[in-house]
Short mmCIF file of C-alpha atoms (C1' of nucleotides) in Angstrom, two decimals:
data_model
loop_
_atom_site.label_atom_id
_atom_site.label_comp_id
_atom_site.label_asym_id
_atom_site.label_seq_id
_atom_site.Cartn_x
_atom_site.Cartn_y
_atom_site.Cartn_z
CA UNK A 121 0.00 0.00 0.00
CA UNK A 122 1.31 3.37 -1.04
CA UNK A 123 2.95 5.23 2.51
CA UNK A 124 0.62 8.30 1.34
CA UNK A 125 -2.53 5.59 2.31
CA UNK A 126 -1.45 4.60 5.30
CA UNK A 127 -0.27 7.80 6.36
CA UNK A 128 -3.39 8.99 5.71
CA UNK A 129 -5.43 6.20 7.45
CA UNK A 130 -3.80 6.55 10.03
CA UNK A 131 -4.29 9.96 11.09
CA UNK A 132 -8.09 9.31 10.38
CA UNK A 133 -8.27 6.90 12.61
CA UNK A 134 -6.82 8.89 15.44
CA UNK A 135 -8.65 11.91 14.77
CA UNK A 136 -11.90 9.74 15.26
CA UNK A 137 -10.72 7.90 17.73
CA UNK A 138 -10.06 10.96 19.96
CA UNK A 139 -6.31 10.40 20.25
CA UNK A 140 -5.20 13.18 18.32
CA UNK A 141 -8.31 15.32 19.93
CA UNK A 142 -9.62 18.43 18.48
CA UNK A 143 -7.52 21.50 17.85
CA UNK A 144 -4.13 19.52 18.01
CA UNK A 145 -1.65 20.79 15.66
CA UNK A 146 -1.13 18.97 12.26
CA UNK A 147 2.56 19.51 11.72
CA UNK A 148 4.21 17.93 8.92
CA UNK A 149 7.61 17.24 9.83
CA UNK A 150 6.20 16.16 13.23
CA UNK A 151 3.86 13.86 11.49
CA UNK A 152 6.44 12.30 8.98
CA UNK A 153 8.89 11.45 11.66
CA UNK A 154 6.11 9.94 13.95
CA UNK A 155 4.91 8.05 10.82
CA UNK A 156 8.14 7.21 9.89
CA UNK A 157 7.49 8.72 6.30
CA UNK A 158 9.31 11.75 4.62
CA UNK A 159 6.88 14.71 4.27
CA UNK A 160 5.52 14.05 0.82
CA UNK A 161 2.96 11.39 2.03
CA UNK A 162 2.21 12.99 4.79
CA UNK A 163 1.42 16.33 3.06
CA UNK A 164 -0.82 14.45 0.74
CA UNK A 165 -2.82 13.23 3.61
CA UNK A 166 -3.23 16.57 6.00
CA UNK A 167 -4.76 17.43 2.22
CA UNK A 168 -7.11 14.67 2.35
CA UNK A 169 -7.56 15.39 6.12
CA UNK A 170 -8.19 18.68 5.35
CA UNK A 171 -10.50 18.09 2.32
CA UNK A 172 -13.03 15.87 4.62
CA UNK A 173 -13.40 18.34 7.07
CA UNK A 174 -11.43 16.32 9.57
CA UNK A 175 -8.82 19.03 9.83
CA UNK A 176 -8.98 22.98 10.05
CA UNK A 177 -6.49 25.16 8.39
CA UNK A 178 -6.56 27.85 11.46
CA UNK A 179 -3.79 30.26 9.81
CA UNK A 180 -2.18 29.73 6.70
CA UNK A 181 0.59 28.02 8.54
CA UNK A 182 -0.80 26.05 11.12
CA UNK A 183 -3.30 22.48 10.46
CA UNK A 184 -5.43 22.11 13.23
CA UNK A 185 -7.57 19.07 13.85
CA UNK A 186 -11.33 20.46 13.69
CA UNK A 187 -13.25 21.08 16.73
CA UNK A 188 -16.35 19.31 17.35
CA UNK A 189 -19.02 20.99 19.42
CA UNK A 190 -22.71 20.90 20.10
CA UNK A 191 -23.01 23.50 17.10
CA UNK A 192 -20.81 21.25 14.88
CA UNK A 193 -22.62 18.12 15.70
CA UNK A 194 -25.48 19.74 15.02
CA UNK A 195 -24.86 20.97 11.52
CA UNK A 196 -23.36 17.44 10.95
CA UNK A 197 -26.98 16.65 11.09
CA UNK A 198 -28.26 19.32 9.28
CA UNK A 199 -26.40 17.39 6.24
CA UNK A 200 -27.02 14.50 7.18
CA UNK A 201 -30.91 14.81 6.94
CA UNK A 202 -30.49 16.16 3.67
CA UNK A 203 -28.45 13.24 2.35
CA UNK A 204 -29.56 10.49 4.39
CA UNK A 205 -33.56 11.13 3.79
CA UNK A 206 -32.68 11.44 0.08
CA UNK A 207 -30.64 8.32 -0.38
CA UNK A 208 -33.70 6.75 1.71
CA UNK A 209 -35.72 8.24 -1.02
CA UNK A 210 -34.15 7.16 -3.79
CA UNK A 211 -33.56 3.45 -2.58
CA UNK A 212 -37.31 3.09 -2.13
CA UNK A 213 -37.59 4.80 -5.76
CA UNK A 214 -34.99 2.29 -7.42
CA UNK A 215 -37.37 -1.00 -6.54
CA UNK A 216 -34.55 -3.35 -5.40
CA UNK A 217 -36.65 -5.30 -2.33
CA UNK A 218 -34.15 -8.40 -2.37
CA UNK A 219 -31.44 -6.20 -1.93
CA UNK A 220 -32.57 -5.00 1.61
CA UNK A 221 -34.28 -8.66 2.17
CA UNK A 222 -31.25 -10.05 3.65
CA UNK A 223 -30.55 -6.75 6.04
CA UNK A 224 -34.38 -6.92 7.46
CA UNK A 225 -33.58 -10.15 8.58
CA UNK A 226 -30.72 -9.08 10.32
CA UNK A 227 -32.41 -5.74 11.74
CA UNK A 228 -35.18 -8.23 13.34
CA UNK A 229 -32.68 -10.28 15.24
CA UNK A 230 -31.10 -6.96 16.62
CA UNK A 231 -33.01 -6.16 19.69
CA UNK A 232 -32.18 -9.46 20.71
CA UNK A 233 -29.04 -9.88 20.26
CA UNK A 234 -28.64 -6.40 21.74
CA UNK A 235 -30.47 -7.21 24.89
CA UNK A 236 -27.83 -10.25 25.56
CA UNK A 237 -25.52 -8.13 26.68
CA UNK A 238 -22.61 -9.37 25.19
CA UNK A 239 -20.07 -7.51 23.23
CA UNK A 240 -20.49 -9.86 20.31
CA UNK A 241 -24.05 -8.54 19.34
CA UNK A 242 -22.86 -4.95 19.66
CA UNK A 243 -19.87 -5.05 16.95
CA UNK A 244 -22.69 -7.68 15.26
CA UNK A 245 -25.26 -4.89 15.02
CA UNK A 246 -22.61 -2.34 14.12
CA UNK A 247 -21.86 -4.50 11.18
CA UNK A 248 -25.40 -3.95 10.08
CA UNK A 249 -25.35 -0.99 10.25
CA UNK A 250 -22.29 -0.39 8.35
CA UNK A 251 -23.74 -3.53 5.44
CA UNK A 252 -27.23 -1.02 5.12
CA UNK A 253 -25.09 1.98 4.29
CA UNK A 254 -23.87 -0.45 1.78
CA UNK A 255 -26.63 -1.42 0.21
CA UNK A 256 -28.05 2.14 0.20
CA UNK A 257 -25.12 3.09 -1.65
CA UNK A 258 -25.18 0.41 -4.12
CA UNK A 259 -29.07 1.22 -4.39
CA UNK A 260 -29.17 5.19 -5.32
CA UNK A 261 -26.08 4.53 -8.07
CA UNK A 262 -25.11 7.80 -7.46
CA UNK A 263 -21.58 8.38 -7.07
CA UNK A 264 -21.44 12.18 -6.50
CA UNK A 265 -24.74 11.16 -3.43
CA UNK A 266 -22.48 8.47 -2.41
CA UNK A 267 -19.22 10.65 -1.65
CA UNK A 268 -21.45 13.29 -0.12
CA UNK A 269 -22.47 10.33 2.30
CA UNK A 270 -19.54 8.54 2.92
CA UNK A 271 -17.98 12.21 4.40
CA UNK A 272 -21.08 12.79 6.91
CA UNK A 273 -20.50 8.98 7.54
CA UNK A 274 -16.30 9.84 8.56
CA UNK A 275 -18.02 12.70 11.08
CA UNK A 276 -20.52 10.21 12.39
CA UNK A 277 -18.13 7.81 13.17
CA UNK A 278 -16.39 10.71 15.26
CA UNK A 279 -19.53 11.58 17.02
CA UNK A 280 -20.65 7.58 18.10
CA UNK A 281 -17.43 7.34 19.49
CA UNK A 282 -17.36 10.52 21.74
CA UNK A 283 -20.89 9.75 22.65
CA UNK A 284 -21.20 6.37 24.47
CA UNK A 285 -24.21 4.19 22.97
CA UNK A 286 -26.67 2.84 25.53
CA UNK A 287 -27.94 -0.60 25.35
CA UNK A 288 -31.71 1.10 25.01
CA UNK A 289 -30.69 3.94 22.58
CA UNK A 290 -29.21 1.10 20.37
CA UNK A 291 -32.55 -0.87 20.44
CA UNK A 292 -34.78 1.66 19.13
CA UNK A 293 -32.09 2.50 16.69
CA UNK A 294 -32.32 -0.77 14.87
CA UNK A 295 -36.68 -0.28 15.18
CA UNK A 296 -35.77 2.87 13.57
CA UNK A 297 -33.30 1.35 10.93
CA UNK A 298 -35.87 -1.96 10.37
CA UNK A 299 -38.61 0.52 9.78
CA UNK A 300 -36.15 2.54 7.20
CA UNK A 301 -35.30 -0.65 5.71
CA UNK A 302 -39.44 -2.05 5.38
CA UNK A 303 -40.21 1.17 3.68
CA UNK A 304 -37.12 0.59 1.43
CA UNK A 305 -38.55 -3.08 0.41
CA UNK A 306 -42.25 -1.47 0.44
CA UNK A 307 -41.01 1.15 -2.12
CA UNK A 308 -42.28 3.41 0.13
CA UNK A 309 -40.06 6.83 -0.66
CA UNK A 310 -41.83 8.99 1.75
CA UNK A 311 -42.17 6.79 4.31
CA UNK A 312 -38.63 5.80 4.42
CA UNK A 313 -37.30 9.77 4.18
CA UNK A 314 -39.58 10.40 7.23
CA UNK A 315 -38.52 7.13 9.26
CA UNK A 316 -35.04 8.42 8.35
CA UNK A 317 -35.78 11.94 9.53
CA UNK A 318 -37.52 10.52 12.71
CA UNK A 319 -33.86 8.17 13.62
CA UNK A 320 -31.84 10.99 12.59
CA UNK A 321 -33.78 13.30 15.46
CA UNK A 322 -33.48 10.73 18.44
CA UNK A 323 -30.47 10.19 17.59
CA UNK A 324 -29.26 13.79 17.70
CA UNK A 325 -31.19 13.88 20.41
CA UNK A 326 -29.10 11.32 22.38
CA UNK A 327 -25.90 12.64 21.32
CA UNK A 328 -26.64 16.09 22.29
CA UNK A 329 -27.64 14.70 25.89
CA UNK A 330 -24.60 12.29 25.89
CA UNK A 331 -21.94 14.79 25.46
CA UNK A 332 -23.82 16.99 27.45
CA UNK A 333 -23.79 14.48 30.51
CA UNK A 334 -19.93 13.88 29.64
CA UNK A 335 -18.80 17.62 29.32
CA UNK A 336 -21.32 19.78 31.75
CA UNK A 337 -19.54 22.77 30.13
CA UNK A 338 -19.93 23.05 26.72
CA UNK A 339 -16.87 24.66 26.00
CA UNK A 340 -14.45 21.72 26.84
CA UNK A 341 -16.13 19.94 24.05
CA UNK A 342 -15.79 22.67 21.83
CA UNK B 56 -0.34 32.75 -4.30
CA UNK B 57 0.86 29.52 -4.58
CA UNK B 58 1.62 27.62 -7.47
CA UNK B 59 -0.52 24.88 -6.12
CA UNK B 60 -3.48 26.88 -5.90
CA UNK B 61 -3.01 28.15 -10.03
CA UNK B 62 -2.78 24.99 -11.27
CA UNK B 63 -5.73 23.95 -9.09
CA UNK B 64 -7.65 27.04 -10.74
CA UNK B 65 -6.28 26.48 -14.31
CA UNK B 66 -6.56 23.01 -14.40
CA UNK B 67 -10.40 23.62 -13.02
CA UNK B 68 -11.42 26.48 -15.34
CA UNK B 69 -10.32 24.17 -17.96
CA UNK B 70 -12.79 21.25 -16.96
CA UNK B 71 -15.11 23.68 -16.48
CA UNK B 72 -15.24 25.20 -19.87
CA UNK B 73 -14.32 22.13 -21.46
CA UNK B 74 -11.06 23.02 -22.73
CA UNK B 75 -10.17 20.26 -21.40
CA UNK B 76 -13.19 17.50 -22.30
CA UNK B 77 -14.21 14.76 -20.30
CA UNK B 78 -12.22 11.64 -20.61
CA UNK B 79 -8.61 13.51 -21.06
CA UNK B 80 -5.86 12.13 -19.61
CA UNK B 81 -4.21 14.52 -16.43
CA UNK B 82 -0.74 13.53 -16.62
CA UNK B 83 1.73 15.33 -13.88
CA UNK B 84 4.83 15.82 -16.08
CA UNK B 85 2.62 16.99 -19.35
CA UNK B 86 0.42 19.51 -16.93
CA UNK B 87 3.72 20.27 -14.86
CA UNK B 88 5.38 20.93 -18.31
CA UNK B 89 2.42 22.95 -19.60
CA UNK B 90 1.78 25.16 -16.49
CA UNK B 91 5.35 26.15 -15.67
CA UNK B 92 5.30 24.44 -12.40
CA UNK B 93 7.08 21.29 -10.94
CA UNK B 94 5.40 18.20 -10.64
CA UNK B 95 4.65 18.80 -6.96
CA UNK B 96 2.17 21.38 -7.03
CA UNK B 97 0.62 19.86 -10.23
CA UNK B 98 -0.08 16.83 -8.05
CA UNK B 99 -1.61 18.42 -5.27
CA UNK B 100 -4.00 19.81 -7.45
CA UNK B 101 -4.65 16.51 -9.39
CA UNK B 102 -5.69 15.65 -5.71
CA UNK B 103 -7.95 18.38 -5.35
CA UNK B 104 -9.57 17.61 -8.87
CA UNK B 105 -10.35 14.16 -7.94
CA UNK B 106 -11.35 14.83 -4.06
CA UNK B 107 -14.08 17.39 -6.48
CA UNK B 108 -14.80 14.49 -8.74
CA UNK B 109 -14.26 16.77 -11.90
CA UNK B 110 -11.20 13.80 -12.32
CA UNK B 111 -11.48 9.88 -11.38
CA UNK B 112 -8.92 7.09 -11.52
CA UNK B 113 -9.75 5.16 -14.44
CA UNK B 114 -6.66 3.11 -13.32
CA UNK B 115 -4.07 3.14 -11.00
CA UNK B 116 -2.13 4.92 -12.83
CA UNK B 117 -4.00 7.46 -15.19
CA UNK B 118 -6.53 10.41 -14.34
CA UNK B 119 -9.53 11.12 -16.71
CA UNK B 120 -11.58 14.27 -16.39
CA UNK B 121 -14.74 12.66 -15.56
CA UNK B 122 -17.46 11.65 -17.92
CA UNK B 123 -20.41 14.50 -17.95
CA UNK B 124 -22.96 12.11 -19.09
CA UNK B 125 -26.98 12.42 -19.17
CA UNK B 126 -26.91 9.37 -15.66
CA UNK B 127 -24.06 12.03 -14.06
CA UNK B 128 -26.36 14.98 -14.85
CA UNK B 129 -29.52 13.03 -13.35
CA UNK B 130 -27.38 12.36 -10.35
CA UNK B 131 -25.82 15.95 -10.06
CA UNK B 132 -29.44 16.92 -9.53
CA UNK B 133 -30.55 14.22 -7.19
CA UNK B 134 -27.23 15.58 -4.63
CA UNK B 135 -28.42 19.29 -5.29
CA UNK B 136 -31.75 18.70 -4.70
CA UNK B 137 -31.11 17.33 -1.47
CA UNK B 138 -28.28 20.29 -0.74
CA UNK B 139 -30.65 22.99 -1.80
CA UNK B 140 -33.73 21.97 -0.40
CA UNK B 141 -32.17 21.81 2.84
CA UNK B 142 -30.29 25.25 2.33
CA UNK B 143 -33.44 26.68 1.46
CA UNK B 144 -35.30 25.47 4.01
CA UNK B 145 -32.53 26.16 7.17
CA UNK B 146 -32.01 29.41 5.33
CA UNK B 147 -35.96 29.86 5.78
CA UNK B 148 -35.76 28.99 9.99
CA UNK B 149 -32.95 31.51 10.20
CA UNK B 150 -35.14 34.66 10.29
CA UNK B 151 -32.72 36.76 8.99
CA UNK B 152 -35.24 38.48 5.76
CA UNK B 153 -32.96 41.55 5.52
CA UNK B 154 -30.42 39.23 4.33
CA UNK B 155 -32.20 38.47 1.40
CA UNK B 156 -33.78 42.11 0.89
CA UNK B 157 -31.59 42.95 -2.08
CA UNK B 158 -31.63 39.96 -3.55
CA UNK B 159 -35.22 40.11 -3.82
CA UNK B 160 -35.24 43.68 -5.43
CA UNK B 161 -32.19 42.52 -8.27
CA UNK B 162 -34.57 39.30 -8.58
CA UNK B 163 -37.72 41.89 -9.54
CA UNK B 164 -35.68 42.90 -11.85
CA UNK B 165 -33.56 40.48 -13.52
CA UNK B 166 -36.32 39.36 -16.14
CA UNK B 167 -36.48 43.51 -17.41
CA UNK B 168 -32.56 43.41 -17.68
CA UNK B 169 -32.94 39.43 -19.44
CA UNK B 170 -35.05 40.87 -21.75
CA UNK B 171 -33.27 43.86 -23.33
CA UNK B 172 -30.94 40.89 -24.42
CA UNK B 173 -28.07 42.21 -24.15
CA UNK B 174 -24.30 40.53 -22.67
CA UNK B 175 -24.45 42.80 -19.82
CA UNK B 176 -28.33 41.81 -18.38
CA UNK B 177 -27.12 38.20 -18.45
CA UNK B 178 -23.65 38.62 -16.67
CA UNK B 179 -25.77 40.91 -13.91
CA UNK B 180 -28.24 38.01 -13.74
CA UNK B 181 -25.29 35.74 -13.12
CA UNK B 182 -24.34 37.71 -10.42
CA UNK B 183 -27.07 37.82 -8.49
CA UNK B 184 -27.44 34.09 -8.58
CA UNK B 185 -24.19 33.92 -7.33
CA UNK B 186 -25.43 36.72 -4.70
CA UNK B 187 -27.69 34.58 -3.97
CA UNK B 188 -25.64 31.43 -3.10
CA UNK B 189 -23.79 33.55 -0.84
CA UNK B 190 -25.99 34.78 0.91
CA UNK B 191 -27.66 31.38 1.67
CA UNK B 192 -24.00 30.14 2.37
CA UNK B 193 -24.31 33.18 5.10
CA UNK B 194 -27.72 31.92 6.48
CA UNK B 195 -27.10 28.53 6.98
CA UNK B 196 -24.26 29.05 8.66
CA UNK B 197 -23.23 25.44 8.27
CA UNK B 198 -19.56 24.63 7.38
CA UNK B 199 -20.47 21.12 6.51
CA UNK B 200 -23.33 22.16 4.22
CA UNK B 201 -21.55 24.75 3.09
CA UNK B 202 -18.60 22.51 1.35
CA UNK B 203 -21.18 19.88 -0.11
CA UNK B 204 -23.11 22.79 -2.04
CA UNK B 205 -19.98 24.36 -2.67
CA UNK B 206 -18.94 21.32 -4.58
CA UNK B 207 -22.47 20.58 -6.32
CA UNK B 208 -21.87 24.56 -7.93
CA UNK B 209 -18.64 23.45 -9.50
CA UNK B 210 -20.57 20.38 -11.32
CA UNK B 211 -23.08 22.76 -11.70
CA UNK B 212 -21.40 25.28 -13.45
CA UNK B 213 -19.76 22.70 -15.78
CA UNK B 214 -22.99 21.94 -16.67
CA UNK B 215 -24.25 25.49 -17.37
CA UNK B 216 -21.61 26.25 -19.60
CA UNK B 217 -22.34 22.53 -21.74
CA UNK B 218 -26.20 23.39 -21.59
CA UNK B 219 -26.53 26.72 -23.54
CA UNK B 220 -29.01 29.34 -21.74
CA UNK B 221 -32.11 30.12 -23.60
CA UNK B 222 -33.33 33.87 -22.84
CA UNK B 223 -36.77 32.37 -22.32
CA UNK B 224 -35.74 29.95 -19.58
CA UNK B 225 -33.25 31.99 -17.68
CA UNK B 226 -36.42 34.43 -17.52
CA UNK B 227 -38.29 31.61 -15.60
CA UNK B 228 -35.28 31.01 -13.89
CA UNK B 229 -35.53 33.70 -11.94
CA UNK B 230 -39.16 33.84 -10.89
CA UNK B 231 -38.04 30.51 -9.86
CA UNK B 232 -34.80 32.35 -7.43
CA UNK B 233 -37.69 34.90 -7.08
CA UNK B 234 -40.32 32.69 -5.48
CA UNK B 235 -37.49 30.98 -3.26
CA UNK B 236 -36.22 34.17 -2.05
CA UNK B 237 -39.89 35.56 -1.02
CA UNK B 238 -40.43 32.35 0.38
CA UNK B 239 -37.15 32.45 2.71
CA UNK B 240 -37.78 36.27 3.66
CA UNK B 241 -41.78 35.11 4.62
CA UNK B 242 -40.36 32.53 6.80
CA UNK B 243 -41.51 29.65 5.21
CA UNK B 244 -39.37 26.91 5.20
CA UNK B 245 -41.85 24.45 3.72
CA UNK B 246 -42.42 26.76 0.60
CA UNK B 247 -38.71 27.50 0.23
CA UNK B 248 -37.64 23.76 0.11
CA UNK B 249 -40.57 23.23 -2.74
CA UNK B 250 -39.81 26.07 -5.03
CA UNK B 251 -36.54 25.22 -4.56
CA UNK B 252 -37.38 21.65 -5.84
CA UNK B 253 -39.49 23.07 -8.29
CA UNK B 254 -37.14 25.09 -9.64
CA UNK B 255 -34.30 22.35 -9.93
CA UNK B 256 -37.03 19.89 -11.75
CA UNK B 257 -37.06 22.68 -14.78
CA UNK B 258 -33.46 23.36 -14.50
CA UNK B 259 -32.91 19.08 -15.08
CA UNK B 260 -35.19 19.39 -17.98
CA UNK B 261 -33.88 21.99 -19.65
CA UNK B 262 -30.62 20.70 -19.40
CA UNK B 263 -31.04 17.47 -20.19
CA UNK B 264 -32.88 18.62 -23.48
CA UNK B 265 -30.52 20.91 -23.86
CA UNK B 266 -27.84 18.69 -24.39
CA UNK B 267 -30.15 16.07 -26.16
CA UNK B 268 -30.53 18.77 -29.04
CA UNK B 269 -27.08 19.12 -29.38
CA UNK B 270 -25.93 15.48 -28.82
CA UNK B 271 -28.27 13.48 -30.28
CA UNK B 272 -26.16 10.19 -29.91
CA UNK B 273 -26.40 10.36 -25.99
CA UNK B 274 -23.06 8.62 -25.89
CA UNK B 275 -21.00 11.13 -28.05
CA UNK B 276 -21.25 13.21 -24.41
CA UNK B 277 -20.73 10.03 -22.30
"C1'" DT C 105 -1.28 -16.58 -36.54
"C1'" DC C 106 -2.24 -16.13 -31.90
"C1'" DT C 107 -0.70 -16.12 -27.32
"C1'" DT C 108 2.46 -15.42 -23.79
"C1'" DC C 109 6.45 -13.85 -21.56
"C1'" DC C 110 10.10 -10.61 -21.04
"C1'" DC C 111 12.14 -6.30 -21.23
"C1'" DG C 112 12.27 -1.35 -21.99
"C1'" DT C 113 10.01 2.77 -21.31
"C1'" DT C 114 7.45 5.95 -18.86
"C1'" DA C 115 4.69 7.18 -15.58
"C1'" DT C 116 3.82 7.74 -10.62
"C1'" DG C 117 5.47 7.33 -5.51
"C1'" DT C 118 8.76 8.91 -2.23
"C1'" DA C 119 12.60 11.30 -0.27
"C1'" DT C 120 15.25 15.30 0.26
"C1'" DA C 121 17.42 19.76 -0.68
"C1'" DC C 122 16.53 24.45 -1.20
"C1'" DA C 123 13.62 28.84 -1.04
"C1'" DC C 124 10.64 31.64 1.09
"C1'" DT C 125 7.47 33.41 4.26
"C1'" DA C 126 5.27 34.06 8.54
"C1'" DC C 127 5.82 34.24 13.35
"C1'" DG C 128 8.14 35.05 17.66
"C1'" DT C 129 11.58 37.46 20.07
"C1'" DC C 130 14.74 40.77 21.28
"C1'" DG C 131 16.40 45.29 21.17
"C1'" DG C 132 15.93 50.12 20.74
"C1'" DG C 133 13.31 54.16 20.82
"C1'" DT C 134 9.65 57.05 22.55
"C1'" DA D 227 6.76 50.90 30.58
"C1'" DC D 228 4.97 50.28 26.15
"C1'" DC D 229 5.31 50.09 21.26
"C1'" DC D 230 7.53 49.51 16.94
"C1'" DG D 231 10.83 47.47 13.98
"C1'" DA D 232 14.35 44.22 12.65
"C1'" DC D 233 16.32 39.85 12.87
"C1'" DG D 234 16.39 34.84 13.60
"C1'" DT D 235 14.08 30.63 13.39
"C1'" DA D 236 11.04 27.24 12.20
"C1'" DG D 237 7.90 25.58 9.32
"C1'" DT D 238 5.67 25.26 4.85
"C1'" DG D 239 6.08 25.64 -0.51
"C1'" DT D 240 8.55 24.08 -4.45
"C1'" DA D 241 11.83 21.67 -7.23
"C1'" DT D 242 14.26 17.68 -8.32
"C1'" DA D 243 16.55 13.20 -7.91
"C1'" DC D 244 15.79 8.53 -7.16
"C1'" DA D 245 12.86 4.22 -6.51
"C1'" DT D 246 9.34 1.54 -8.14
"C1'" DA D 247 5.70 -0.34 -10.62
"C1'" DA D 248 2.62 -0.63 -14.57
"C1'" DC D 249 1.96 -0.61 -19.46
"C1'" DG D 250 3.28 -1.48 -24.26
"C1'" DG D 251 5.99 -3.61 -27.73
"C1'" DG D 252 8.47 -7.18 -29.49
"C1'" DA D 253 10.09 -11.72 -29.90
"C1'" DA D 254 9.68 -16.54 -29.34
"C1'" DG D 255 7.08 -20.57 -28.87
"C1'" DA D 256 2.84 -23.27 -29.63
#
DNA sequence: TCTTCCCGTTATGTATACACTACGTCGGGT
DNA sequence: ACCCGACGTAGTGTATACATAACGGGAAGA
């Protein structure tokens, strides 16, 4: 794999992950030698960092990683209604039931597996998840949609990891994704926007109140 | 400014206008060569390109300008309708009508100056769309939105300048921006997300026949 | 004659040297 | 004591040399 990849993945994954946390600086000579990579790469991927949204030039001089506050998180879902209801939309639209057949299926068993406790039927359910975003991609066929997506996707990941999931919240997020997913089958366009726009509120909802719980002043998260 | 930055813009204007036409090959050495820059810069901006999806990896090796095809025009206006609705509609919730005072006023009378038919009516109309897209960039306040629109306007310009402007339509064009601006200074969010949608259903039929008439072969623009 | 393998060419991928600019700091002046 | 200006430094911006890998052509074998 080409250093400029893995440079590149691997400051993604931090920046989501919270260890390089928000408003660290994004030097590049710093970065090469921790990376062990000359500064080419590396200066390709602060690009690509910078391109998603995942980094903040703050001067012309100095990369910051971007901060992510109750506003931020917010307009994160601001997009993400506007992308997610329409690739909802547009899935229904395309009439591809056996496509989503398989992920109802899956959806149904959820709750369950969810309710066991276990970490196993977490990462299971999170692999659901991750297989409906890829059959909603593969369903709207619409590359320039699909990129849109995939970016709100990279911030989402950031937010579900700085907000901790509760076993209940989880639950009625896979009611909330089955009932996306039955509209899909039903070719139901406007019921699967609004079933989108209804899981997208609660769970905004819950993230506002999670890192609210976590950070009593706002301005820490910020 | 950098040399990164003009061979972004050159190499963009030149998509954009179709001096370069879809399905050339971006080569860093020949662009390098032809700019007057090294092959550094020239690849940054190669980076940018494809991060805006004006350029795609037909293979590991070789960048394309990307295809502007009738199924890539359909899908441009699938992403903008779910951008602009949304814009439209935030824009609406805002309450901020003296933002959009002017615009309504240069909207009044945009089909007067459209008519006289000169060059200088249309590059005035022109403006005030682009007034316009400020100004909602302004309202929405929403960095994430922001970039996704700001993207969908690049493909939307290339298609502007492929789909030539009849005086007739640009006319209804802006009762269109008319109607969505009254309906943003009102308040109403619902109205401003439908004309909005309204107004991007005629815009997708015009341009769609517009470059039927000219390409009759639909593949000769694939 | 077609297919396949090998080699040369040419492009990209990476590293590094150099240039330049912005920022901080220190000194002098007011 | 505060402010302004100049200098040094550190980091980015650019160019280029080298490494590497993919693609095409050509030759040899089936």
């Amino acid at each position: 794999m080409r250093a400029s990849d893995r440079a590149y993945r691997a400051l993604r994954e931090e920046i989501l992950d919270g260890v390089l946390a928000p408003g660290a600086a994004l030097a590049e000579v710093e970065q090469a030698n921790r990376l062990g990579v000359s500064r080419t790469p590396v200066r390709e991927a602060l690009a690509r960092l910078e391109a998603d949204g995942l980094a903040t030039a703050a001067s012309p001089r100095v990369l910051q990683v971007s901060e992510l506050s109750a506003a931020s998180i917010t307009a994160l879902y601001e997009l993400r209604e506007a992308l997610e209801e329409q690739a909802a939309r547009l899935a229904a639209m395309r009439r591809e039931p056996e496509r989503f057949a398989g992920l109802r299926s899956r959806l149904q068993l959820s709750p369950g597996q969810l309710a066991s406790g276990d970490e196993g039927g977490l990462r299971d359910y999170y692999e659901t998840v991750d297989a409906l975003d890829a059959e909603l991609d593969a369903a709207v066929a619409n590359p320039l949609l699909i990129g849109a997506l995939r970016n709100a996707r990279l911030h989402s990941a950031r937010v579900r990891r700085l907000a901790r999931q509760h076993p209940e919240r989880l639950r009625a997020a896979a009611s909330e994704h089955l009932l996306i997913v039955e509209a899909i089958i039903a070719g139901d366009a406007s019921l699967a926007a609004h079933a989108t726009h209804v899981h997208l509120h609660m769970s905004l909802r819950h993230a506002l109140a999670s890192i609210e719980a976590r950070q009593p002043d706002g301005h820490r998260v910020a």
